[in-house]
PDB file of C-alpha atoms in Angstrom:
ATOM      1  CA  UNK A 154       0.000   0.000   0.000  1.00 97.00           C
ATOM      2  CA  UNK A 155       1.521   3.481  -0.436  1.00 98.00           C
ATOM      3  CA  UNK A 156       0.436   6.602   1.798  1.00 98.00           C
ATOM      4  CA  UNK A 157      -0.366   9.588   1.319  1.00 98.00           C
ATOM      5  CA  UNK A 158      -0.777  12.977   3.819  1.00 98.00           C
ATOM      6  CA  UNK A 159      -4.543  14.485   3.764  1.00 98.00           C
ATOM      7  CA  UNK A 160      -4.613  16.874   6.220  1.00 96.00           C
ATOM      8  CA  UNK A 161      -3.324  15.905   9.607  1.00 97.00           C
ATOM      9  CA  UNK A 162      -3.561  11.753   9.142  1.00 98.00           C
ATOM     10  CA  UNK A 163      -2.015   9.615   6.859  1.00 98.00           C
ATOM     11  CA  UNK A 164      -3.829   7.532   4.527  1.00 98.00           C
ATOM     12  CA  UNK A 165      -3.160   4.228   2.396  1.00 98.00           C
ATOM     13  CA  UNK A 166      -4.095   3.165  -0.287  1.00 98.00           C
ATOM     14  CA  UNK A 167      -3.508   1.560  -3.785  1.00 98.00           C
ATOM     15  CA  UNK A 168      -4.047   1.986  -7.312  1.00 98.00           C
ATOM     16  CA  UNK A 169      -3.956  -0.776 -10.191  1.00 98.00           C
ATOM     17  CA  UNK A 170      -5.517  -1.026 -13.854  1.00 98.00           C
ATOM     18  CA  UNK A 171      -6.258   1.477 -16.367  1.00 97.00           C
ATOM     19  CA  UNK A 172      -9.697   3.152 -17.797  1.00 97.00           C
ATOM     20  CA  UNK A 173     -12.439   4.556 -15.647  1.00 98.00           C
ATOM     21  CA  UNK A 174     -12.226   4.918 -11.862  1.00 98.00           C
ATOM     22  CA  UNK A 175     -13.796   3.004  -9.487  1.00 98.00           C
ATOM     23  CA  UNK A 176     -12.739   4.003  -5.674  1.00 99.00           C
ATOM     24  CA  UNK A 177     -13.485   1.077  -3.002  1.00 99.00           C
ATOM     25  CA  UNK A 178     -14.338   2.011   0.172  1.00 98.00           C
ATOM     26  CA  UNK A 179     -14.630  -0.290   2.589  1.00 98.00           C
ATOM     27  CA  UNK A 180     -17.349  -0.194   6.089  1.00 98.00           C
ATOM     28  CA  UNK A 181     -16.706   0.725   9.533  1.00 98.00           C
ATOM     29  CA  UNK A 182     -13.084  -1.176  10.861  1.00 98.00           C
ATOM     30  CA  UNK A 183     -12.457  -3.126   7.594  1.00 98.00           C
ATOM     31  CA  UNK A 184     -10.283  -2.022   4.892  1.00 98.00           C
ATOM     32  CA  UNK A 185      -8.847  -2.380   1.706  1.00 98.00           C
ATOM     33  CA  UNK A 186      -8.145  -6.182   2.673  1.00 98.00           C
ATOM     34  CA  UNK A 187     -12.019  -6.779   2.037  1.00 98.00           C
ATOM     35  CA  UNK A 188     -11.765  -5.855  -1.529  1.00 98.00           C
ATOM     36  CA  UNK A 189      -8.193  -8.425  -2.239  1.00 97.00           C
ATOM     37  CA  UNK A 190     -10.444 -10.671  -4.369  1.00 97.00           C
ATOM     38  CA  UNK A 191     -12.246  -8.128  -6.384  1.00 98.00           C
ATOM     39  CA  UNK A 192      -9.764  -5.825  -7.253  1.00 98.00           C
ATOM     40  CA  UNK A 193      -8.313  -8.636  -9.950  1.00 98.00           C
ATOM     41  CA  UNK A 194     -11.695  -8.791 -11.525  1.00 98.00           C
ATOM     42  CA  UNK A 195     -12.134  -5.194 -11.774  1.00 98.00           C
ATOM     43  CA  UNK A 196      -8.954  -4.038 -12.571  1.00 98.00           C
ATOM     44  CA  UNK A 197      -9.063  -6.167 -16.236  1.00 96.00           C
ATOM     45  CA  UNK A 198     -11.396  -2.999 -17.495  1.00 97.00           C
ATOM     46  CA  UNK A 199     -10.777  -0.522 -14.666  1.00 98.00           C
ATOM     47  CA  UNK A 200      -8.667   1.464 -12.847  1.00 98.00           C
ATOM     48  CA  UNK A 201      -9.368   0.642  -9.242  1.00 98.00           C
ATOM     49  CA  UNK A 202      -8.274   2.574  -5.899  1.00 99.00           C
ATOM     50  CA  UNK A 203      -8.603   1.278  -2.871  1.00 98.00           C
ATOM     51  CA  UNK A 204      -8.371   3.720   0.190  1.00 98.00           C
ATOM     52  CA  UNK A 205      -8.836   3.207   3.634  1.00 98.00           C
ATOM     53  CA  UNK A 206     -10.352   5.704   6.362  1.00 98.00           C
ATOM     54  CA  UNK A 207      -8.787   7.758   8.564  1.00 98.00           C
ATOM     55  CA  UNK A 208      -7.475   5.558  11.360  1.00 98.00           C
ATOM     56  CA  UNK A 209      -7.588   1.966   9.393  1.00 98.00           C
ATOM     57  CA  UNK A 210      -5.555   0.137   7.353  1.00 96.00           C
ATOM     58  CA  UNK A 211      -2.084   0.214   7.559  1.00 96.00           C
ATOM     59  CA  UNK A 212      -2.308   3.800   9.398  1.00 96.00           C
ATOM     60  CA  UNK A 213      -3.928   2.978  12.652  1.00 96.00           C
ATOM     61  CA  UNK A 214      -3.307   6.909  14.287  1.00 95.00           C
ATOM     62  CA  UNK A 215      -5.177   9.412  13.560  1.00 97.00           C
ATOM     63  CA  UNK A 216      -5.706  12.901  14.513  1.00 96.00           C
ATOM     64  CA  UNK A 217      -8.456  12.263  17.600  1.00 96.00           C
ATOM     65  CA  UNK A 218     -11.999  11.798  17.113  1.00 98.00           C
ATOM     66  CA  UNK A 219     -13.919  12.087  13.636  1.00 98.00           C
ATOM     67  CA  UNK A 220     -17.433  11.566  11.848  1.00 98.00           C
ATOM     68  CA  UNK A 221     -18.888  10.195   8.731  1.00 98.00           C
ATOM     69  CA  UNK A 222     -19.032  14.214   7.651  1.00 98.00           C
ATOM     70  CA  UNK A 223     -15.120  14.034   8.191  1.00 98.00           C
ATOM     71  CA  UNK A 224     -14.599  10.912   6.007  1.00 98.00           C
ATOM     72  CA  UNK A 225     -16.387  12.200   3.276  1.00 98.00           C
ATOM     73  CA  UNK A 226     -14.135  15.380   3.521  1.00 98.00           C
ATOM     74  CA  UNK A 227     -10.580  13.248   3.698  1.00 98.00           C
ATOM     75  CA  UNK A 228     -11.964  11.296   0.689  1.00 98.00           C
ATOM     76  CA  UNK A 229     -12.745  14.311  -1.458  1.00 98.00           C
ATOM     77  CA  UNK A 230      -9.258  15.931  -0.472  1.00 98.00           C
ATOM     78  CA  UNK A 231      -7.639  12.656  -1.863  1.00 98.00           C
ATOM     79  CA  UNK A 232      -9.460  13.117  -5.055  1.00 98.00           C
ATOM     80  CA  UNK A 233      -7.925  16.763  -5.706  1.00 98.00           C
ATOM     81  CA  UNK A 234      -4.898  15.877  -4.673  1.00 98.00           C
ATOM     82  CA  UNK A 235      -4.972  12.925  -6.985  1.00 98.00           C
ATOM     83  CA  UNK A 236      -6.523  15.349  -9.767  1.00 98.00           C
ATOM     84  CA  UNK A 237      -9.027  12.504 -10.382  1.00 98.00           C
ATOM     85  CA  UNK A 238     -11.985  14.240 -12.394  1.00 97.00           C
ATOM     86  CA  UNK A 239     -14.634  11.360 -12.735  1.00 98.00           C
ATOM     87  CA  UNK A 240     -14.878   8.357 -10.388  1.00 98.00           C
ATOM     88  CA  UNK A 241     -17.187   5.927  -9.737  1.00 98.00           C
ATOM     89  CA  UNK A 242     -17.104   5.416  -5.849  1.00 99.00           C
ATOM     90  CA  UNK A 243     -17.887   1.846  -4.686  1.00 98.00           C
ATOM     91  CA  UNK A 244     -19.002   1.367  -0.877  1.00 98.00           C
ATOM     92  CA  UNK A 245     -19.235  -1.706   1.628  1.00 98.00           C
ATOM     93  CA  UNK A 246     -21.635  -1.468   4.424  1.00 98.00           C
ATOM     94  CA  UNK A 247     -21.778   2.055   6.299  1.00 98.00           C
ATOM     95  CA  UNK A 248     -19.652   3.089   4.385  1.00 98.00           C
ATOM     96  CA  UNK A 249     -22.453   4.162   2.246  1.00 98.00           C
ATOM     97  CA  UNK A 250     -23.080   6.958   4.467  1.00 98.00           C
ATOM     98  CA  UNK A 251     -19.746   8.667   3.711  1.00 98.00           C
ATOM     99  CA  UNK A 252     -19.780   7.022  -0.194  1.00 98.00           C
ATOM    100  CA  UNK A 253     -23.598   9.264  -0.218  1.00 98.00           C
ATOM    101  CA  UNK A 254     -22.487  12.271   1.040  1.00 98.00           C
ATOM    102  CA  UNK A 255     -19.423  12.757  -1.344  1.00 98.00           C
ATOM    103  CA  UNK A 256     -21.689  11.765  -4.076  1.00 98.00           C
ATOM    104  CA  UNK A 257     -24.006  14.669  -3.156  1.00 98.00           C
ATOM    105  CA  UNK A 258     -21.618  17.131  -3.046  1.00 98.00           C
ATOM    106  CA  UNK A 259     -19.303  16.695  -5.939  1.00 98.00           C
ATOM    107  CA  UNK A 260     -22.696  15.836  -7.969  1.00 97.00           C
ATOM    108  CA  UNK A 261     -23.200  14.047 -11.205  1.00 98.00           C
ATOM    109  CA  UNK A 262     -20.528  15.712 -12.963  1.00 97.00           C
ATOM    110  CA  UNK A 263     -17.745  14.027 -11.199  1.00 98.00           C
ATOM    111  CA  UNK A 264     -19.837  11.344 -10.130  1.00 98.00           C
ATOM    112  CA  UNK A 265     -22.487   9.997 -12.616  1.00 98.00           C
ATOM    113  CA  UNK A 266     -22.986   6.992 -10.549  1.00 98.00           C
ATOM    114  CA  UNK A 267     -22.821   5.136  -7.478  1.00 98.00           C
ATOM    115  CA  UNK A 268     -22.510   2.010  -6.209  1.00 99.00           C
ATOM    116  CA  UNK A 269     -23.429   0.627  -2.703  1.00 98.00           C
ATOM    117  CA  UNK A 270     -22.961  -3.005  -1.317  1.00 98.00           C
ATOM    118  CA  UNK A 271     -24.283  -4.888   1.518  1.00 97.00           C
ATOM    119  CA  UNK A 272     -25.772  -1.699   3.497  1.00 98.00           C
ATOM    120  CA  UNK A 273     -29.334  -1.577   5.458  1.00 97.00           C
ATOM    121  CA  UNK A 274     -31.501  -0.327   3.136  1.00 98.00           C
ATOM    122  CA  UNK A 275     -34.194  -0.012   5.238  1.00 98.00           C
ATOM    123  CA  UNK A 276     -35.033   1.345   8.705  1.00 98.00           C
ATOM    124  CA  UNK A 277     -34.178  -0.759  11.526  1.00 96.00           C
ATOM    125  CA  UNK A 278     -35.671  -1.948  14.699  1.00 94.00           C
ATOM    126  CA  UNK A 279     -34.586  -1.069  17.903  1.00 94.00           C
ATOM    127  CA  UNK A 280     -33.022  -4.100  18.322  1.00 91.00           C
ATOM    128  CA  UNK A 281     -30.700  -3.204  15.824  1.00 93.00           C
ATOM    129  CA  UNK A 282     -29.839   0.076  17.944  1.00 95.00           C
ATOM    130  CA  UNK A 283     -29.769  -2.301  20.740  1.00 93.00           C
ATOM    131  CA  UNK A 284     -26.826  -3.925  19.449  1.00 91.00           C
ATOM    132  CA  UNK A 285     -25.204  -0.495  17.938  1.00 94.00           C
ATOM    133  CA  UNK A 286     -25.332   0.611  21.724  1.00 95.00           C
ATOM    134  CA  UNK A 287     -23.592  -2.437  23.030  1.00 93.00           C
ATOM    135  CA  UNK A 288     -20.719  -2.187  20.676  1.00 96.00           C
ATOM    136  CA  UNK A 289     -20.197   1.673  22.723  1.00 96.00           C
ATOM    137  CA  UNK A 290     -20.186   0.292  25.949  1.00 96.00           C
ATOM    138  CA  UNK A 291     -16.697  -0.617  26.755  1.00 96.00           C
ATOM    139  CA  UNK A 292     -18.373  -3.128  29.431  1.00 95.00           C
ATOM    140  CA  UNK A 293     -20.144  -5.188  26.734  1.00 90.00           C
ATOM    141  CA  UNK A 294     -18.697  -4.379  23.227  1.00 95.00           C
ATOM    142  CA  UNK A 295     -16.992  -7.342  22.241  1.00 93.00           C
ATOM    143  CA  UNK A 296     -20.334  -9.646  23.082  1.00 90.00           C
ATOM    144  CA  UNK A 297     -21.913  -6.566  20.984  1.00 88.00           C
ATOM    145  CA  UNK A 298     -19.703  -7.166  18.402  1.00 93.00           C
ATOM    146  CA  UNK A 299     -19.866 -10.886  18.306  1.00 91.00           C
ATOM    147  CA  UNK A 300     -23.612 -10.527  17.568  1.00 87.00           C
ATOM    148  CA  UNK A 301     -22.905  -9.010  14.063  1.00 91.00           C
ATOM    149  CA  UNK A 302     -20.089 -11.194  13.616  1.00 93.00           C
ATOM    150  CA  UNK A 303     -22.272 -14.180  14.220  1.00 89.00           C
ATOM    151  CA  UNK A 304     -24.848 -12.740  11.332  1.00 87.00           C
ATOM    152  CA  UNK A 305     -22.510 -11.551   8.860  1.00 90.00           C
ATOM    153  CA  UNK A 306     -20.469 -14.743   8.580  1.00 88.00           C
ATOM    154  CA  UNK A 307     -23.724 -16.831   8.701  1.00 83.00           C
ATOM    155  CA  UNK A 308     -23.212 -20.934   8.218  1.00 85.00           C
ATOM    156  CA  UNK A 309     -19.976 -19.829   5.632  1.00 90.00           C
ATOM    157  CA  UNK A 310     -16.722 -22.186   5.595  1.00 89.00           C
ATOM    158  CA  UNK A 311     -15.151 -19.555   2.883  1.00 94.00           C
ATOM    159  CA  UNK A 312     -11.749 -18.707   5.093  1.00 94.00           C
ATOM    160  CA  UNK A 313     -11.493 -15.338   3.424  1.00 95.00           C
ATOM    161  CA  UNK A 314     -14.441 -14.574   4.827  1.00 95.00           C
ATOM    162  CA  UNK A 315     -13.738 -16.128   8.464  1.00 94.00           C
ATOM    163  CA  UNK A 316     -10.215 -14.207   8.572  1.00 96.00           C
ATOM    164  CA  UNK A 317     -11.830 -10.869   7.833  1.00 96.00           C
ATOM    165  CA  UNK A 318     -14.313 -11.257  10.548  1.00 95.00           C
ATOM    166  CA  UNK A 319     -12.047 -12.663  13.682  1.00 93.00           C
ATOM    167  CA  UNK A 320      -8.462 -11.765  12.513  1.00 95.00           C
ATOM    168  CA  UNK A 321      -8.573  -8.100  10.345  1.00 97.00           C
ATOM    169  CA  UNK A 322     -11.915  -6.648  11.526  1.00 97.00           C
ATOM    170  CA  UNK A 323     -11.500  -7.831  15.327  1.00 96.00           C
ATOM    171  CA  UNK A 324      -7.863  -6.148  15.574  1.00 96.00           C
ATOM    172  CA  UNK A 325      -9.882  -2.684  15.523  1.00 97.00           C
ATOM    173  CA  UNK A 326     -10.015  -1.237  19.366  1.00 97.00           C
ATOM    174  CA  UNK A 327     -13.108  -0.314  20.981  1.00 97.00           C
ATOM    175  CA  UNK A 328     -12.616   2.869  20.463  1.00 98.00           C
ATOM    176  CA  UNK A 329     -13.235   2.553  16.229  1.00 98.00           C
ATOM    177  CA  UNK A 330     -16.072  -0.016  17.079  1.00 97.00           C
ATOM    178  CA  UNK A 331     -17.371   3.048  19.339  1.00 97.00           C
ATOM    179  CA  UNK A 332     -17.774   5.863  16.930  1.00 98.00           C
ATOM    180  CA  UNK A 333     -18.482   3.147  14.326  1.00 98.00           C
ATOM    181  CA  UNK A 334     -21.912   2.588  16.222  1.00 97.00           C
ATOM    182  CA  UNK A 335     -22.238   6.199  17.413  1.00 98.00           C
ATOM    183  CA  UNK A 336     -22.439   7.682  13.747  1.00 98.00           C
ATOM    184  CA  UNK A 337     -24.214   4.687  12.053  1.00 98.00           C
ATOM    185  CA  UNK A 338     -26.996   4.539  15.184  1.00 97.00           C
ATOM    186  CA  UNK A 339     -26.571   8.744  14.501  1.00 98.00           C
ATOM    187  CA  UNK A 340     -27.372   8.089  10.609  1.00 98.00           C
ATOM    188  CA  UNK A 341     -30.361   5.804  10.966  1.00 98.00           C
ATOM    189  CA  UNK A 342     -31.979   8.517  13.522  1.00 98.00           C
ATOM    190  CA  UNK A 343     -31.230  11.298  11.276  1.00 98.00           C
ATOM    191  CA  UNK A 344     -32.421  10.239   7.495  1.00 98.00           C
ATOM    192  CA  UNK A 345     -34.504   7.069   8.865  1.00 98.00           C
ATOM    193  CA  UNK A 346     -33.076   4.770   6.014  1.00 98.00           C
ATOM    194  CA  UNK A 347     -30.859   4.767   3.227  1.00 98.00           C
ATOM    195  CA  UNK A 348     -33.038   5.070   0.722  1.00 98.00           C
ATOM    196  CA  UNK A 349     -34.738   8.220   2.425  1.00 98.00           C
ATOM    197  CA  UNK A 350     -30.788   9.738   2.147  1.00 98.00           C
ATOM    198  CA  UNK A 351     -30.210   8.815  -1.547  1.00 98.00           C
ATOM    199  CA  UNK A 352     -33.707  10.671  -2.108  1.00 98.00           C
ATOM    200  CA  UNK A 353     -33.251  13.856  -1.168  1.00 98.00           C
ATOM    201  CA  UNK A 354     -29.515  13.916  -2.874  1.00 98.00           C
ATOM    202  CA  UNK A 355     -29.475  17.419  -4.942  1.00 98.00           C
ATOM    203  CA  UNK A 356     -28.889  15.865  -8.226  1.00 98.00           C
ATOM    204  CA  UNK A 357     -30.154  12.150  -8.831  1.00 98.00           C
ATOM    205  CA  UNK A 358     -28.113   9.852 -10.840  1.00 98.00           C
ATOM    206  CA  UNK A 359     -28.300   5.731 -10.999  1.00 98.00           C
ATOM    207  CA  UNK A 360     -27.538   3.765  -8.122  1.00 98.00           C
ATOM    208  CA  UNK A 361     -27.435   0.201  -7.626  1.00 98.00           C
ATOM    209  CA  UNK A 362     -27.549  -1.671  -4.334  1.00 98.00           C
ATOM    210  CA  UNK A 363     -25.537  -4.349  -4.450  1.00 98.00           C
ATOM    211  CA  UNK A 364     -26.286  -7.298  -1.159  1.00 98.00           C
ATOM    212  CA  UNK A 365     -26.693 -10.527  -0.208  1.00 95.00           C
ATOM    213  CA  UNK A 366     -27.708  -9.974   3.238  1.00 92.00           C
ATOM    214  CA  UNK A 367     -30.675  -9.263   4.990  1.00 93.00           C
ATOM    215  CA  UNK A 368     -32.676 -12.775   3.182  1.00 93.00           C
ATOM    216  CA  UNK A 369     -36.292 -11.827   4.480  1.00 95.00           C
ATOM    217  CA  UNK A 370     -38.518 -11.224   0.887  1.00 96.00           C
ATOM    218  CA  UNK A 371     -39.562  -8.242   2.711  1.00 98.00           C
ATOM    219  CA  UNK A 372     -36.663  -6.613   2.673  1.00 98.00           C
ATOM    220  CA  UNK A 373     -35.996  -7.066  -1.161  1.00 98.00           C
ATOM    221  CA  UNK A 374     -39.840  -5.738  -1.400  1.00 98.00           C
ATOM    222  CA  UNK A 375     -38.868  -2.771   0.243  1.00 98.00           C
ATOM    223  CA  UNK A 376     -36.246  -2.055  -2.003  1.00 98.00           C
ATOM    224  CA  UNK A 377     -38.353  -2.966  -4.840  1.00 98.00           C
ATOM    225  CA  UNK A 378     -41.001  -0.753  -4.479  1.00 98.00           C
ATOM    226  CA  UNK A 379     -38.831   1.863  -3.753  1.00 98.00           C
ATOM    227  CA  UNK A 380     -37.236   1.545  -7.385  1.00 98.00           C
ATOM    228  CA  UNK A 381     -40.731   1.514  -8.845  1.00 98.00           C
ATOM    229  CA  UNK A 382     -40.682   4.977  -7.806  1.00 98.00           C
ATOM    230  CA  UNK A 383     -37.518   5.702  -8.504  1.00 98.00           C
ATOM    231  CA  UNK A 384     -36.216   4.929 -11.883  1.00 98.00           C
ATOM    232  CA  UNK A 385     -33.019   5.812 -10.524  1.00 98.00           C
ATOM    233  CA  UNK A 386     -32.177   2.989  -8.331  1.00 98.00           C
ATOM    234  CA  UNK A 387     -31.682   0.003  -8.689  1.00 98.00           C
ATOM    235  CA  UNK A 388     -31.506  -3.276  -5.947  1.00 98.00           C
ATOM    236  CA  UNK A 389     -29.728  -6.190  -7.300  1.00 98.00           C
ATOM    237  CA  UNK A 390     -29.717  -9.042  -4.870  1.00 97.00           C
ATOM    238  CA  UNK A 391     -27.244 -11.833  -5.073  1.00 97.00           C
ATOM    239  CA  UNK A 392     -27.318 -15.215  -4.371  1.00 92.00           C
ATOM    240  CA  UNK A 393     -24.463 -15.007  -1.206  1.00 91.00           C
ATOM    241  CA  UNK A 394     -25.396 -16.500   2.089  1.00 91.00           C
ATOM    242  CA  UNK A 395     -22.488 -13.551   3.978  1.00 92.00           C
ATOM    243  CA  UNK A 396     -22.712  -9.794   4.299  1.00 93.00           C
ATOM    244  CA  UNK A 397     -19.355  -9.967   2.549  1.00 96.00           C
ATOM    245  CA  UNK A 398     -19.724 -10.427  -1.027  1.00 96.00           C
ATOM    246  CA  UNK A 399     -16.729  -8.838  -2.666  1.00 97.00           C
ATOM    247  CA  UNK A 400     -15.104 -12.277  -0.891  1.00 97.00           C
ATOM    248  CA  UNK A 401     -17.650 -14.456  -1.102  1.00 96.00           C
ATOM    249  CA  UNK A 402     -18.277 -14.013  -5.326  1.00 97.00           C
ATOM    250  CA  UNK A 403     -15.837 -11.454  -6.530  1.00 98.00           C
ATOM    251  CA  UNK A 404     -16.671 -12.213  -9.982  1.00 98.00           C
ATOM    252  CA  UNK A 405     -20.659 -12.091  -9.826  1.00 98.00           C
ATOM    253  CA  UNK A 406     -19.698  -8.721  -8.544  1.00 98.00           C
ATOM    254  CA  UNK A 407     -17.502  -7.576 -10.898  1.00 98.00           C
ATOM    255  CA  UNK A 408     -19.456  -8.353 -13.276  1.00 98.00           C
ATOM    256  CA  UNK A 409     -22.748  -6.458 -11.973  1.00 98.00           C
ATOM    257  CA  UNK A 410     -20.268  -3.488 -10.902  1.00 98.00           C
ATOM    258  CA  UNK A 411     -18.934  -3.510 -14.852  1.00 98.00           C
ATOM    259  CA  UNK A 412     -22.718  -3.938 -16.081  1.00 98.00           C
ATOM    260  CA  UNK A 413     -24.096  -1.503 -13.979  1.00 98.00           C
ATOM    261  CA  UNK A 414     -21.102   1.167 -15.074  1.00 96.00           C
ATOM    262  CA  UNK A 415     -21.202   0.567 -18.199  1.00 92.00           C
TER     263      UNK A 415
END
């Protein structure tokens, strides 16, 4: 990975292939290690950057406490800095809060389209903040966390998938799975879902949820009748039993990323 200085943190990330940009961005204490699998498959027709947030990856200091708002900002100072012009950003989890909110405010000119994967399209229960709280309660957080981790890797034997949960995503201290849960609980109370966010965006432009995860029909009805009244999504549900995707079928994904883009 190589670094690079935005503002007062340091940053990694990586950049391989050649044509149109697609920028991974990874959830809440994961990084670029979730996309190791994809990035192959994309990078045949692509140019593909991987960055991590402020305070993951292989920089694990950062410059004290920050906010989705503050993501978004380091992610659009790497783009200047990078003089990137057009980019496609690509977002795991809730990291589609940060992914939505620099697609709002560089609008469709810079970015003409968006992709989200494996994030909670609609609103949750309060059992879901239930388990947002525990993971900020230093007395409780790692049971807190083991809940999700439980979901997520569901009945899987795929060891990528296994290693990211209890190896790469466990090494991240309380303190990241803290703010993780105070500004995703934060997002859900402010715009209710994200669908409700991606509506009120100033200029619409195509977005596709990509996901395996929730399986309830419900949920993909949700999503559905959202799109039938707004051309500009799009849901496309995948056959994976994980909320992890990009390493459980790289190449379905690819593919619907590459479709979708294209």
């Amino acid at each position: 990975m190589k670094s690079i200085e935005i503002g007062a943190n340091t940053l990694s990330y990586d950049d391989t292939g050649e044509g149109p940009v697609l920028l991974l961005l990874s959830g809440w204490c994961q990084d670029h290690r979730l996309f190791k699998t994809l990035v192959p498959e994309l990078a045949n027709t692509n140019r593909v950057i991987r960055l991590d947030w402020r305070g993951h990856g292989e920089h694990r200091s950062h410059d004290g406490d920050f906010t989705t708002s503050e993501q978004a900002d380091d992610v659009i100072a790497f783009l200047d800095k990078m003089n990137i012009d057009a980019l496609v950003p690509v977002s795991t989890s809730h990291g589609g809060w940060a992914n939505i909110e620099i697609t709002d405010r560089l609008g469709t000119a810079r970015i003409p389209r968006s992709v989200v994967i494996d994030w909670i399209q609609t609103t949750p229960d309060e059992a879901f903040f239930s388990m947002i709280d525990h993971i900020q309660d230093r007395t409780n957080w790692e049971n807190g966390r083991g809940d999700f981790f439980n979901y997520w890797i569901g009945d899987t034997e795929n060891q990528d998938i296994v290693n990211h949960v209890n190896d790469e995503m466990a090494k991240y201290s309380f303190e990241m799975w803290a703010r993780s849960g105070r500004e995703i609980a934060k997002a859900y109370r402010k715009w209710g879902n994200p669908m409700q966010r991606m509506a009120v965006l100033k200029q619409k432009r195509p977005i596709t949820h990509i996901y395996s995860q929730p399986f309830e029909p419900e949920y993909a009805q949700a999503q559905l009748d959202f799109a039938a009244g707004n051309d500009w999504y799009m849901p496309n549900k995948l056959p994976g039993r994980t909320h992890f995707p990009t390493l459980e079928q790289p190449k379905i994904v690819a593919e619907t990323i590459r479709a979708f883009v294209a």
